JSON list of C-alpha atoms in Angstrom, two decimals:
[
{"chain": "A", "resi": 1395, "resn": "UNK", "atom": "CA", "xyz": [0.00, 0.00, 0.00]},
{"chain": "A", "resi": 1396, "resn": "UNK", "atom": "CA", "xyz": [2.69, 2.35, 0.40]},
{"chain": "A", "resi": 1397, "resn": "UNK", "atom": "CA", "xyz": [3.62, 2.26, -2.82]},
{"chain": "A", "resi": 1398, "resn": "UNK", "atom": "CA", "xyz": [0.56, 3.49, -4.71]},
{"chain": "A", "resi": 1399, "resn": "UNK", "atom": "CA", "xyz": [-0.57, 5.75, -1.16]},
{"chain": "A", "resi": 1400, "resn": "UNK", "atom": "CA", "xyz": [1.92, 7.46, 1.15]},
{"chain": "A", "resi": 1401, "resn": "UNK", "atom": "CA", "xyz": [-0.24, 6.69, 4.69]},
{"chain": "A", "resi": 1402, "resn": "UNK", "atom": "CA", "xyz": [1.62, 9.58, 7.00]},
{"chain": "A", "resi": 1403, "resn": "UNK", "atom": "CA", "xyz": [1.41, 12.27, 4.33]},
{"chain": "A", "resi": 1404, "resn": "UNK", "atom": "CA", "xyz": [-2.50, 11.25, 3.55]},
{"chain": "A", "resi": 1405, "resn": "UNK", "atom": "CA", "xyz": [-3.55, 11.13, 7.57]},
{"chain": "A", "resi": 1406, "resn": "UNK", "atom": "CA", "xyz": [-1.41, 14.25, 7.79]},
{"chain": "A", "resi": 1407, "resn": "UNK", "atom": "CA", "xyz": [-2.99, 16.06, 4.90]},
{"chain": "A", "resi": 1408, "resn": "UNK", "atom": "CA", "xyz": [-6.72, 14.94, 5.55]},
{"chain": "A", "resi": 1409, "resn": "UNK", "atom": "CA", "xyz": [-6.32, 16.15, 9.15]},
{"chain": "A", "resi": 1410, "resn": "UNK", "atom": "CA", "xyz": [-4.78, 19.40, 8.22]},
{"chain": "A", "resi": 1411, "resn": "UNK", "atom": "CA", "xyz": [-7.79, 20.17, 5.44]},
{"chain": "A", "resi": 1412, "resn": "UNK", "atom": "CA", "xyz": [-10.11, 18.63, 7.92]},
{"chain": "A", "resi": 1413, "resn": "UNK", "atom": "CA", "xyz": [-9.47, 21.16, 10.75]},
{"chain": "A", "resi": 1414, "resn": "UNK", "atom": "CA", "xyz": [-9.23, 24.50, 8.07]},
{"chain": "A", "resi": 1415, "resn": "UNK", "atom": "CA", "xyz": [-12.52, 23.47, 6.23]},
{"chain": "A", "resi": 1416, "resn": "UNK", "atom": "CA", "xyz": [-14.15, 21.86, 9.07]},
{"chain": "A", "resi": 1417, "resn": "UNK", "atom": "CA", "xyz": [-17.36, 20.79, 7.90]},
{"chain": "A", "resi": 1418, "resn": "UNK", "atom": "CA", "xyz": [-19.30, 20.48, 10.97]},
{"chain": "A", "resi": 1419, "resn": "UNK", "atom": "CA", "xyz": [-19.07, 24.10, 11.33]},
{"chain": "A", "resi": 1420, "resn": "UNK", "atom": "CA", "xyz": [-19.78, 25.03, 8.20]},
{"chain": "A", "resi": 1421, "resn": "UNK", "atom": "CA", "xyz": [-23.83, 23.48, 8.92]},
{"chain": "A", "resi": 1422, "resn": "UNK", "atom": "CA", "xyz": [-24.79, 26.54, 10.78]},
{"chain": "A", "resi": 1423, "resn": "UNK", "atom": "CA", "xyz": [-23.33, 29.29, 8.32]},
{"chain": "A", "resi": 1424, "resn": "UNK", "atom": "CA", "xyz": [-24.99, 26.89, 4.99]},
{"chain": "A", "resi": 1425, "resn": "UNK", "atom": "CA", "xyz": [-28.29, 26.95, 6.90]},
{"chain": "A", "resi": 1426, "resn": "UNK", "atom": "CA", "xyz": [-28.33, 30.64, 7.31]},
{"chain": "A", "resi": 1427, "resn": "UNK", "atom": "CA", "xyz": [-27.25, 31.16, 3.52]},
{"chain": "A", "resi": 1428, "resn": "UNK", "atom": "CA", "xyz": [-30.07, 28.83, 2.65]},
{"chain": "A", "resi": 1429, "resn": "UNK", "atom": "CA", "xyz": [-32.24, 28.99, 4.96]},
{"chain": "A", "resi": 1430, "resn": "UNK", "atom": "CA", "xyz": [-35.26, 30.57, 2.40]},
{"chain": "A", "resi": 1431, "resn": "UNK", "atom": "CA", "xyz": [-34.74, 27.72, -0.14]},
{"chain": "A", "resi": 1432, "resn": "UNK", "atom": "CA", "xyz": [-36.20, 24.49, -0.85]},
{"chain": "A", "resi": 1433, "resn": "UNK", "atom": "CA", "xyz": [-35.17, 20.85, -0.10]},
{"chain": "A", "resi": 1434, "resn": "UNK", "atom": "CA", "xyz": [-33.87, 20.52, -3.79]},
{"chain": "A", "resi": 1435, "resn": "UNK", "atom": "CA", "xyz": [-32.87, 24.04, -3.92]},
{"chain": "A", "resi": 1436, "resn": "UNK", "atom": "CA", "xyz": [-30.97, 23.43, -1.08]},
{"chain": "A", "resi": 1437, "resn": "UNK", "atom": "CA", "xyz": [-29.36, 20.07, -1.98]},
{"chain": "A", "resi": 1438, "resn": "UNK", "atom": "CA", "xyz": [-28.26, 21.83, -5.69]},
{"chain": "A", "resi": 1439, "resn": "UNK", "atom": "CA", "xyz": [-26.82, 24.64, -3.55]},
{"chain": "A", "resi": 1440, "resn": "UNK", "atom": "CA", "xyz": [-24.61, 22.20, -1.59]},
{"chain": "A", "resi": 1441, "resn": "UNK", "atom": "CA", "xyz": [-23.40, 20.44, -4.84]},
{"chain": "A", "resi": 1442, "resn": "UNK", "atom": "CA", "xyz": [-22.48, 23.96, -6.22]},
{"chain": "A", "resi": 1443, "resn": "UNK", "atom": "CA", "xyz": [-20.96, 25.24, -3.57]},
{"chain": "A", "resi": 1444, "resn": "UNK", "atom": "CA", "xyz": [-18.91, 22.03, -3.02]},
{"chain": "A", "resi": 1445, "resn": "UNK", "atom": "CA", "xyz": [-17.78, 21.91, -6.96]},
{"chain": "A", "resi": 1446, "resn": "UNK", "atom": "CA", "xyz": [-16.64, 25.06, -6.74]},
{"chain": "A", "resi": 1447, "resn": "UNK", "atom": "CA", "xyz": [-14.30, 24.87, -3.44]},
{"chain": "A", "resi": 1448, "resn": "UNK", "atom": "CA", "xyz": [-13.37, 21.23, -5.20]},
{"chain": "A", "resi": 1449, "resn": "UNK", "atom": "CA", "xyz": [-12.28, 23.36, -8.53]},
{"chain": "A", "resi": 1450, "resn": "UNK", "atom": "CA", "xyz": [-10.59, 26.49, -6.53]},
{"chain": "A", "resi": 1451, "resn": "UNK", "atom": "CA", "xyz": [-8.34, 24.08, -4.54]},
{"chain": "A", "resi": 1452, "resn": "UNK", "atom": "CA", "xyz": [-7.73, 21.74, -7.20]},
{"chain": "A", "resi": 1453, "resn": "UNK", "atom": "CA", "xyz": [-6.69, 24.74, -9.48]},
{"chain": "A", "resi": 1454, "resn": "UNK", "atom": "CA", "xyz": [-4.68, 26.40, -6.97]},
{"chain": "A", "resi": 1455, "resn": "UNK", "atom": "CA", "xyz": [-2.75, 23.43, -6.52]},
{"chain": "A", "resi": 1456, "resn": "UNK", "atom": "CA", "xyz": [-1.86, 23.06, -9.67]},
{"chain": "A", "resi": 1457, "resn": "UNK", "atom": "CA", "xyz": [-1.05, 26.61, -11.07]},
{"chain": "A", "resi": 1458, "resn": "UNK", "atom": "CA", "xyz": [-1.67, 28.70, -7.65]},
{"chain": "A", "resi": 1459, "resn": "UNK", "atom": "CA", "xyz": [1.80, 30.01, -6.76]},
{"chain": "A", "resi": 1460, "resn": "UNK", "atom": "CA", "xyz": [2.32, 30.88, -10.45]},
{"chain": "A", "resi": 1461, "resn": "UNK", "atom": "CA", "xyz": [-0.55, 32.65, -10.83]},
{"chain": "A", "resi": 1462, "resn": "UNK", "atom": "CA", "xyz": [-0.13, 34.83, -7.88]},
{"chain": "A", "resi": 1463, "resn": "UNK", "atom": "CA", "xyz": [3.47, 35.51, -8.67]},
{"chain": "A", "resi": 1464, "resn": "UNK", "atom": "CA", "xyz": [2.44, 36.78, -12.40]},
{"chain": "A", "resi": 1465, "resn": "UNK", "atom": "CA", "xyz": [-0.18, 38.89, -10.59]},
{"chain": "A", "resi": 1466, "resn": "UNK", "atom": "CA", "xyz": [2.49, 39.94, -8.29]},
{"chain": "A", "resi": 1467, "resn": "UNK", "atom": "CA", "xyz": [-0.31, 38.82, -5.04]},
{"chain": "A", "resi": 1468, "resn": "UNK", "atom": "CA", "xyz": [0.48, 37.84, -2.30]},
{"chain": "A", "resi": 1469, "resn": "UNK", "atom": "CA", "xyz": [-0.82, 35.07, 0.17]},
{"chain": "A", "resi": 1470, "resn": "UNK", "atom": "CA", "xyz": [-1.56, 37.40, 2.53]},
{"chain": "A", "resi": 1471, "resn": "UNK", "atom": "CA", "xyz": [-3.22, 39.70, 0.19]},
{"chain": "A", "resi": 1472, "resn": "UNK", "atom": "CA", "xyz": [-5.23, 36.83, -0.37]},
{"chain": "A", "resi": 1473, "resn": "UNK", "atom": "CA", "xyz": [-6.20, 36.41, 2.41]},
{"chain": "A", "resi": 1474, "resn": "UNK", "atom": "CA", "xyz": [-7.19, 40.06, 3.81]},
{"chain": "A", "resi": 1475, "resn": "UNK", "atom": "CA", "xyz": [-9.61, 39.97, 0.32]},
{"chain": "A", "resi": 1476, "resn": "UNK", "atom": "CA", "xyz": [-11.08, 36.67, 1.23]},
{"chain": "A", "resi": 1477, "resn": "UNK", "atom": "CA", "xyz": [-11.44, 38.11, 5.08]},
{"chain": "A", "resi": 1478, "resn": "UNK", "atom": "CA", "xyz": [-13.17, 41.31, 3.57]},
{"chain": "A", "resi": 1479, "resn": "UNK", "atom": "CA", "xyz": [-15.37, 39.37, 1.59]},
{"chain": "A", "resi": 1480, "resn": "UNK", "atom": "CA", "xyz": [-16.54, 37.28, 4.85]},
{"chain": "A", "resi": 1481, "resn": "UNK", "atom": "CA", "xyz": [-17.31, 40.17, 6.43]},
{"chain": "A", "resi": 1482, "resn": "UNK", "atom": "CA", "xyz": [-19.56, 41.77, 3.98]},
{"chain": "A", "resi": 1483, "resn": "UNK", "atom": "CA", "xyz": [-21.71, 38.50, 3.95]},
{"chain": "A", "resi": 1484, "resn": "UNK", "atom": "CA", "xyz": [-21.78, 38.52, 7.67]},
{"chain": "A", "resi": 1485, "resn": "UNK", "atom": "CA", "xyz": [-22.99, 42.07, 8.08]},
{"chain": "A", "resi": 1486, "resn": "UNK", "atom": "CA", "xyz": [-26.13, 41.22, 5.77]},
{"chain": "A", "resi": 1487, "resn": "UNK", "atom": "CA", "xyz": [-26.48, 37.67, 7.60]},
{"chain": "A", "resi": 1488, "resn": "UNK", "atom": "CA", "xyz": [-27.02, 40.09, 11.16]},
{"chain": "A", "resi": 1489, "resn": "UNK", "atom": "CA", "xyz": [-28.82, 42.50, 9.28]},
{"chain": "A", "resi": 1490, "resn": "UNK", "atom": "CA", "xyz": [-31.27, 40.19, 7.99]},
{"chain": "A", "resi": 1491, "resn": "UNK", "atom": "CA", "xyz": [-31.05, 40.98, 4.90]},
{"chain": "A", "resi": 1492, "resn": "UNK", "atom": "CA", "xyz": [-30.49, 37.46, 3.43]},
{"chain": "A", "resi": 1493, "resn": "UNK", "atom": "CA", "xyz": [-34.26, 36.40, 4.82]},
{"chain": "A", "resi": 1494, "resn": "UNK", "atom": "CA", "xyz": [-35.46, 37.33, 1.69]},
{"chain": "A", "resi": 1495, "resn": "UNK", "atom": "CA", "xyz": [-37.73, 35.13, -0.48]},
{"chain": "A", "resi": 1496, "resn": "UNK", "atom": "CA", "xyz": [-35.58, 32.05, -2.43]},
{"chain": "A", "resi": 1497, "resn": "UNK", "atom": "CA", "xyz": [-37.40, 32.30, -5.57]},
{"chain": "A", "resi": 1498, "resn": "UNK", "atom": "CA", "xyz": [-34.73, 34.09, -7.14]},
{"chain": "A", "resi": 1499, "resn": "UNK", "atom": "CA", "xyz": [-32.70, 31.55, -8.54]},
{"chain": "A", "resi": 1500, "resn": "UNK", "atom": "CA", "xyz": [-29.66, 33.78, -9.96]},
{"chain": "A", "resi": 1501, "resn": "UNK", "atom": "CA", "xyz": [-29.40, 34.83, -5.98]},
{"chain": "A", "resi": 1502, "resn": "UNK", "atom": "CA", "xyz": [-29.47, 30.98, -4.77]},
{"chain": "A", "resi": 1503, "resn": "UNK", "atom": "CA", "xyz": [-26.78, 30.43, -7.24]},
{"chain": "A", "resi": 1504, "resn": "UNK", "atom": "CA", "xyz": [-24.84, 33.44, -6.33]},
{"chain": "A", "resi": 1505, "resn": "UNK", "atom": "CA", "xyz": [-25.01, 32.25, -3.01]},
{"chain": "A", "resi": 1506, "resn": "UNK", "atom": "CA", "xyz": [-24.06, 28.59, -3.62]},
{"chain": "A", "resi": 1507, "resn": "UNK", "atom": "CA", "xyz": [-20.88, 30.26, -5.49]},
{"chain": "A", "resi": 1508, "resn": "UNK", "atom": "CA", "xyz": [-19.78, 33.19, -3.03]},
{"chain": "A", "resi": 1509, "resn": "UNK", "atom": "CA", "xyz": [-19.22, 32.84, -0.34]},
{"chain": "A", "resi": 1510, "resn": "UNK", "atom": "CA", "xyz": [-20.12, 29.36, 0.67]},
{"chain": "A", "resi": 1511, "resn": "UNK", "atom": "CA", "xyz": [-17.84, 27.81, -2.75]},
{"chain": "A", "resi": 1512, "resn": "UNK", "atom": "CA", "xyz": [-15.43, 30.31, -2.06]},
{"chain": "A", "resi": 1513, "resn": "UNK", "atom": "CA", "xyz": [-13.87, 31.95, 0.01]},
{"chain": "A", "resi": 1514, "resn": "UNK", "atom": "CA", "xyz": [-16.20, 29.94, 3.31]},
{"chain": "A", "resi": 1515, "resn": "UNK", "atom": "CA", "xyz": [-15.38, 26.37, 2.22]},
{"chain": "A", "resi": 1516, "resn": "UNK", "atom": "CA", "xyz": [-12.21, 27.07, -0.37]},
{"chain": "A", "resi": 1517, "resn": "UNK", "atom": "CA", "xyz": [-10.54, 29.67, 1.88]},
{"chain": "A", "resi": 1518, "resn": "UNK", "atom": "CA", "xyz": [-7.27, 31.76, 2.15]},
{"chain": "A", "resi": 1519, "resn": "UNK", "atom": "CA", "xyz": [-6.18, 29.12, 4.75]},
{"chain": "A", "resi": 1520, "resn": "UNK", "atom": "CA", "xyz": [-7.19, 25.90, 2.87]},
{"chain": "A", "resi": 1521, "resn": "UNK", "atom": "CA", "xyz": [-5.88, 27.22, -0.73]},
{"chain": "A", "resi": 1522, "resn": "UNK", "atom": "CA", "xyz": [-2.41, 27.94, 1.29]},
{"chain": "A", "resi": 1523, "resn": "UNK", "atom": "CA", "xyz": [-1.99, 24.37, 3.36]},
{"chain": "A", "resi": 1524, "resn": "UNK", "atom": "CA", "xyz": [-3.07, 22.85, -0.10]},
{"chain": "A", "resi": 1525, "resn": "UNK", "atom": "CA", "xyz": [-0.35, 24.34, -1.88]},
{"chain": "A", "resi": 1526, "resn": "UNK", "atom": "CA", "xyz": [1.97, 23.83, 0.64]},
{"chain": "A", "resi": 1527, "resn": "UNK", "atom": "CA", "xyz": [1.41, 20.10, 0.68]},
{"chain": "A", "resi": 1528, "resn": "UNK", "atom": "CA", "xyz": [1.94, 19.86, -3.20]},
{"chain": "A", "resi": 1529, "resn": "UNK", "atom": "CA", "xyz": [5.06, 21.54, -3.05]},
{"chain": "A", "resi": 1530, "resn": "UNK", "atom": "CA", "xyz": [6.52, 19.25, -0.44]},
{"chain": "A", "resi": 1531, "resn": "UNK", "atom": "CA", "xyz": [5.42, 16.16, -2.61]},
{"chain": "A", "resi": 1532, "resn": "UNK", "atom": "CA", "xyz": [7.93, 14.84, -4.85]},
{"chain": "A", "resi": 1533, "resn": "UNK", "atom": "CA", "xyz": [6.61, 11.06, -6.00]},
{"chain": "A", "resi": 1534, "resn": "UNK", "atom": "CA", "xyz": [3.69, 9.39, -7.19]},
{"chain": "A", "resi": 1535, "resn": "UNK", "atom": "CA", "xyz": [1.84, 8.08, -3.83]},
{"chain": "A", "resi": 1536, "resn": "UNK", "atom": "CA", "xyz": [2.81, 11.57, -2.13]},
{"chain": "A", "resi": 1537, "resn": "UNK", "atom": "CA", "xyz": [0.84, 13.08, -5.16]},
{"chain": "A", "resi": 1538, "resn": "UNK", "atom": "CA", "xyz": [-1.88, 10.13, -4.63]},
{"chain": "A", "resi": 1539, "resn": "UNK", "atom": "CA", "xyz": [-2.34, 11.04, -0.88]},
{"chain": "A", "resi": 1540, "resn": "UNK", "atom": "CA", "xyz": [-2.97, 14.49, -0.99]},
{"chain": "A", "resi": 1541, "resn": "UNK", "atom": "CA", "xyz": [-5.48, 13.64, -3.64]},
{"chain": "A", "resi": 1542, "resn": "UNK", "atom": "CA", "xyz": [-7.15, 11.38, -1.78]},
{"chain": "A", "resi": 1543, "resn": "UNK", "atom": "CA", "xyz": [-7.20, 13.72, 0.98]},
{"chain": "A", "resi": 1544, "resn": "UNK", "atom": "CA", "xyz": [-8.55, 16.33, -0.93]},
{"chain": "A", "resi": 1545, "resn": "UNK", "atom": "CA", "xyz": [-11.42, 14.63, -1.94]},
{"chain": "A", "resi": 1546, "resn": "UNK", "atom": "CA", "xyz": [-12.40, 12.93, 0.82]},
{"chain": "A", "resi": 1547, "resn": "UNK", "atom": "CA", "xyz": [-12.60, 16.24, 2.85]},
{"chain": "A", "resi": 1548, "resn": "UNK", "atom": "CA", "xyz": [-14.81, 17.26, 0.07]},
{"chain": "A", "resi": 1549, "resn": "UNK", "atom": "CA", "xyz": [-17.07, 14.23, 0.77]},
{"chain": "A", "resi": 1550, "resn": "UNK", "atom": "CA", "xyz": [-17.29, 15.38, 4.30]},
{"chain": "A", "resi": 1551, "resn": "UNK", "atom": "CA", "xyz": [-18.57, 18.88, 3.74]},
{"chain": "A", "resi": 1552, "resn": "UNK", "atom": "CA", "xyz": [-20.84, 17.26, 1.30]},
{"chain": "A", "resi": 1553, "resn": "UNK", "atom": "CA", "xyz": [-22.20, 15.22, 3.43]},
{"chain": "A", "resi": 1554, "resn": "UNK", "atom": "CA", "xyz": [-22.59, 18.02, 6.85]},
{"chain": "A", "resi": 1555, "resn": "UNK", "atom": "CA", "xyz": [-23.87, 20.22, 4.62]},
{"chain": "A", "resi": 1556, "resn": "UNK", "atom": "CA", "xyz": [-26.62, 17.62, 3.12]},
{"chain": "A", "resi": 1557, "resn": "UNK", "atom": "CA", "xyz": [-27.20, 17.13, 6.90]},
{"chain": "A", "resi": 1558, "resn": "UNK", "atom": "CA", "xyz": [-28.38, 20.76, 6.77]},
{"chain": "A", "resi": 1559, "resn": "UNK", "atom": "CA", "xyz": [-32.05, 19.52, 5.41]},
{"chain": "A", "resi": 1560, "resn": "UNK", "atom": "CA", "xyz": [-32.65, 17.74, 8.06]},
{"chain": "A", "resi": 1561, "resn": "UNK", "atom": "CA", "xyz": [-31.74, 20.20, 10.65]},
{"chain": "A", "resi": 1562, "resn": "UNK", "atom": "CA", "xyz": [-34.27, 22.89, 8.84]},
{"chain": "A", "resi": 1563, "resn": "UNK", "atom": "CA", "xyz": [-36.68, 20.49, 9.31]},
{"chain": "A", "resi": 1564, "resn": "UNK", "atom": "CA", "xyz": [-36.22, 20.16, 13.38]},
{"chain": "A", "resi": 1565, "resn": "UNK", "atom": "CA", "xyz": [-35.33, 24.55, 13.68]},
{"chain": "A", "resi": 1566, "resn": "UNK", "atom": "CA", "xyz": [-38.47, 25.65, 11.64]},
{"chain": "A", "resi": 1567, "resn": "UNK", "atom": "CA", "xyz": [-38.27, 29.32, 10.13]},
{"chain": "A", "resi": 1568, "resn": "UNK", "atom": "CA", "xyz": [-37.85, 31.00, 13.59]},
{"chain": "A", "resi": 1569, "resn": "UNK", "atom": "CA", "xyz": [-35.01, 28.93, 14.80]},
{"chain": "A", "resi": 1570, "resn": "UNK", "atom": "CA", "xyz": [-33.33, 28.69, 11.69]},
{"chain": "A", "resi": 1571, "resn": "UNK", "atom": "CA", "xyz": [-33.61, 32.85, 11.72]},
{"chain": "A", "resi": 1572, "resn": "UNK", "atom": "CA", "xyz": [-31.74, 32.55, 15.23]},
{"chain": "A", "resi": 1573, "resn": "UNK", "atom": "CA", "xyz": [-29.33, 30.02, 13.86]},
{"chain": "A", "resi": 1574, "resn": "UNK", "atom": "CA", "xyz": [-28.58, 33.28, 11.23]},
{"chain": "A", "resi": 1575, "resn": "UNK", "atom": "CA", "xyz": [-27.84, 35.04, 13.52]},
{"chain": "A", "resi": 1576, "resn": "UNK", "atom": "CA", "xyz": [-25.74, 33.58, 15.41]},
{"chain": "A", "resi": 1577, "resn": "UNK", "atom": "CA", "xyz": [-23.90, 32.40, 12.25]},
{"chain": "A", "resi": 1578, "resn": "UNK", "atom": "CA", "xyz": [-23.85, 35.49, 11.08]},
{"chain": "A", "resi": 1579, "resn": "UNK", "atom": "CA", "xyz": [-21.56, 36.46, 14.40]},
{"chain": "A", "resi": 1580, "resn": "UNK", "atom": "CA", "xyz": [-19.15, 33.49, 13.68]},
{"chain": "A", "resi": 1581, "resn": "UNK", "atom": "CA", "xyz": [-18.67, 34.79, 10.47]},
{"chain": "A", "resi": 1582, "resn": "UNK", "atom": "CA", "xyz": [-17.92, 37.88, 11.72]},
{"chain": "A", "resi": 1583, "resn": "UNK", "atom": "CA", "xyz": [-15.10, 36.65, 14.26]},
{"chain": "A", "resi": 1584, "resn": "UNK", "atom": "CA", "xyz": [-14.21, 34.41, 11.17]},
{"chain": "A", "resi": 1585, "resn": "UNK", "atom": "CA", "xyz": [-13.44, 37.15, 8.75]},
{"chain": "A", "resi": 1586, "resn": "UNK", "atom": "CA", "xyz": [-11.81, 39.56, 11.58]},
{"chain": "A", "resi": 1587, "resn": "UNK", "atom": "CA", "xyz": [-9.58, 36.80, 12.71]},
{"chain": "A", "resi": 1588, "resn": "UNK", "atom": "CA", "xyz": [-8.46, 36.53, 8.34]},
{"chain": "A", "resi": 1589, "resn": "UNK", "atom": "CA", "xyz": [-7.90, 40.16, 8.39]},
{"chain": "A", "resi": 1590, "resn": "UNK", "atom": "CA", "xyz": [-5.97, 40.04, 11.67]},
{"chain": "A", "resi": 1591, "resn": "UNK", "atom": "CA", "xyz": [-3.41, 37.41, 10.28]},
{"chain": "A", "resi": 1592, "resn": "UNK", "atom": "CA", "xyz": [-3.25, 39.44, 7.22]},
{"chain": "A", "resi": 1593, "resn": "UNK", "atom": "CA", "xyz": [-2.44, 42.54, 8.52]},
{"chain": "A", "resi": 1594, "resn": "UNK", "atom": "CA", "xyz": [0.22, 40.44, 10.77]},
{"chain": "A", "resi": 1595, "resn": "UNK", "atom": "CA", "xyz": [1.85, 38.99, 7.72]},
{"chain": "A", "resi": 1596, "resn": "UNK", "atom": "CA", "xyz": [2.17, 42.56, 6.01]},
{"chain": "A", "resi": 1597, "resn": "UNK", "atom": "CA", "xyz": [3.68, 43.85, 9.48]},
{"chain": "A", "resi": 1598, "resn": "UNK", "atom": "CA", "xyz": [6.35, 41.32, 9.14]},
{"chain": "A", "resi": 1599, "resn": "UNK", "atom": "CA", "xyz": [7.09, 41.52, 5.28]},
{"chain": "A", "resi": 1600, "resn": "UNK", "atom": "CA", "xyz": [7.83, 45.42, 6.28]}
]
């Protein structure tokens, strides 16, 4: 097995994306996001969403530190843009004004996109440790086991967020309003504690 998977690198690498995209705590911040929608609406949002994080950290691995270089971007840049971009959703998210009806379907898929594709699930910090790990690999079952990982960390925020449904079900429209809310404040810490980190990084470049 260790010569088609490296084991260490794989456990190392699923644990690492595990804790950055963590997909039990992305439940409450999907359920806000889609809490006006449909069953179906919401089970198209969650493949959406979970394409496009797939597709950002797939194609950051591959091409990511050249394409920041030609921009002349860097990480920390990044992430203070991602961070901004939290923050805006946040504010509407404790302003209520993401309540609004779900019949808009251009909306649902905006949402399904940004932010819950990217930056919530395919973040500053996830993009990084994934092009980190690619850079350290060097052979075929190194490249195999942080493929592996990749997707099967996927599968998991697949899977919390199609947990979502059922959770809707059990909070009704008021509690799932509260469950806004309060999302909408974790967001908020979320997106401070990005900018914080970015500013840091910029105060040590100087």
């Amino acid at each position: 097995m260790s010569g088609v998977l490296d084991v260490q690198l794989f456990i190392s690498a699923f644990v690492t994306l595990f804790v950055i995209m963590d997909p039990p705590g992305t439940v409450p911040i999907f359920l806000a996001l889609t809490g006006s929608m449909t069953r179906q609406q919401r089970a198209r949002a969650a493949r959406q969403a979970i394409l496009v994080a797939f597709g950002v950290i797939v194609g950051f691995a591959l091409v990511g530190q050249s394409l920041l270089d030609y921009l002349h971007v860097s990480v920390s840049a990044l992430q203070a843009a991602g961070g901004l971009l939290l923050l805006l959703v946040a504010m509407e998210l404790l302003t209520g004004k993401m309540d609004g009806s779900g019949s808009d379907v251009a909306t649902q898929g905006n949402v399904a996109l940004v932010p819950l594709g990217t930056p919530l699930l395919a973040g500053p910090g996830a993009i990084v440790a994934t092009m980190v790990l690619v850079q350290q690999a060097s052979e075929p079952p190194q490249w195999v086991a942080i493929a592996l990982a990749v997707v099967l960390v996927h599968v998991c925020l697949w899977l919390s967020m199609r947990f979502a449904n059922a959770i809707h079900r059990v909070l009704k429209d008021s509690g799932t309003m509260l469950v806004s809310r309060i999302a909408g404040l974790l967001l908020a810490a979320i997106a401070v504690q990005l900018l914080a980190d970015a500013v840091l990084a910029f105060a040590r470049q100087l």
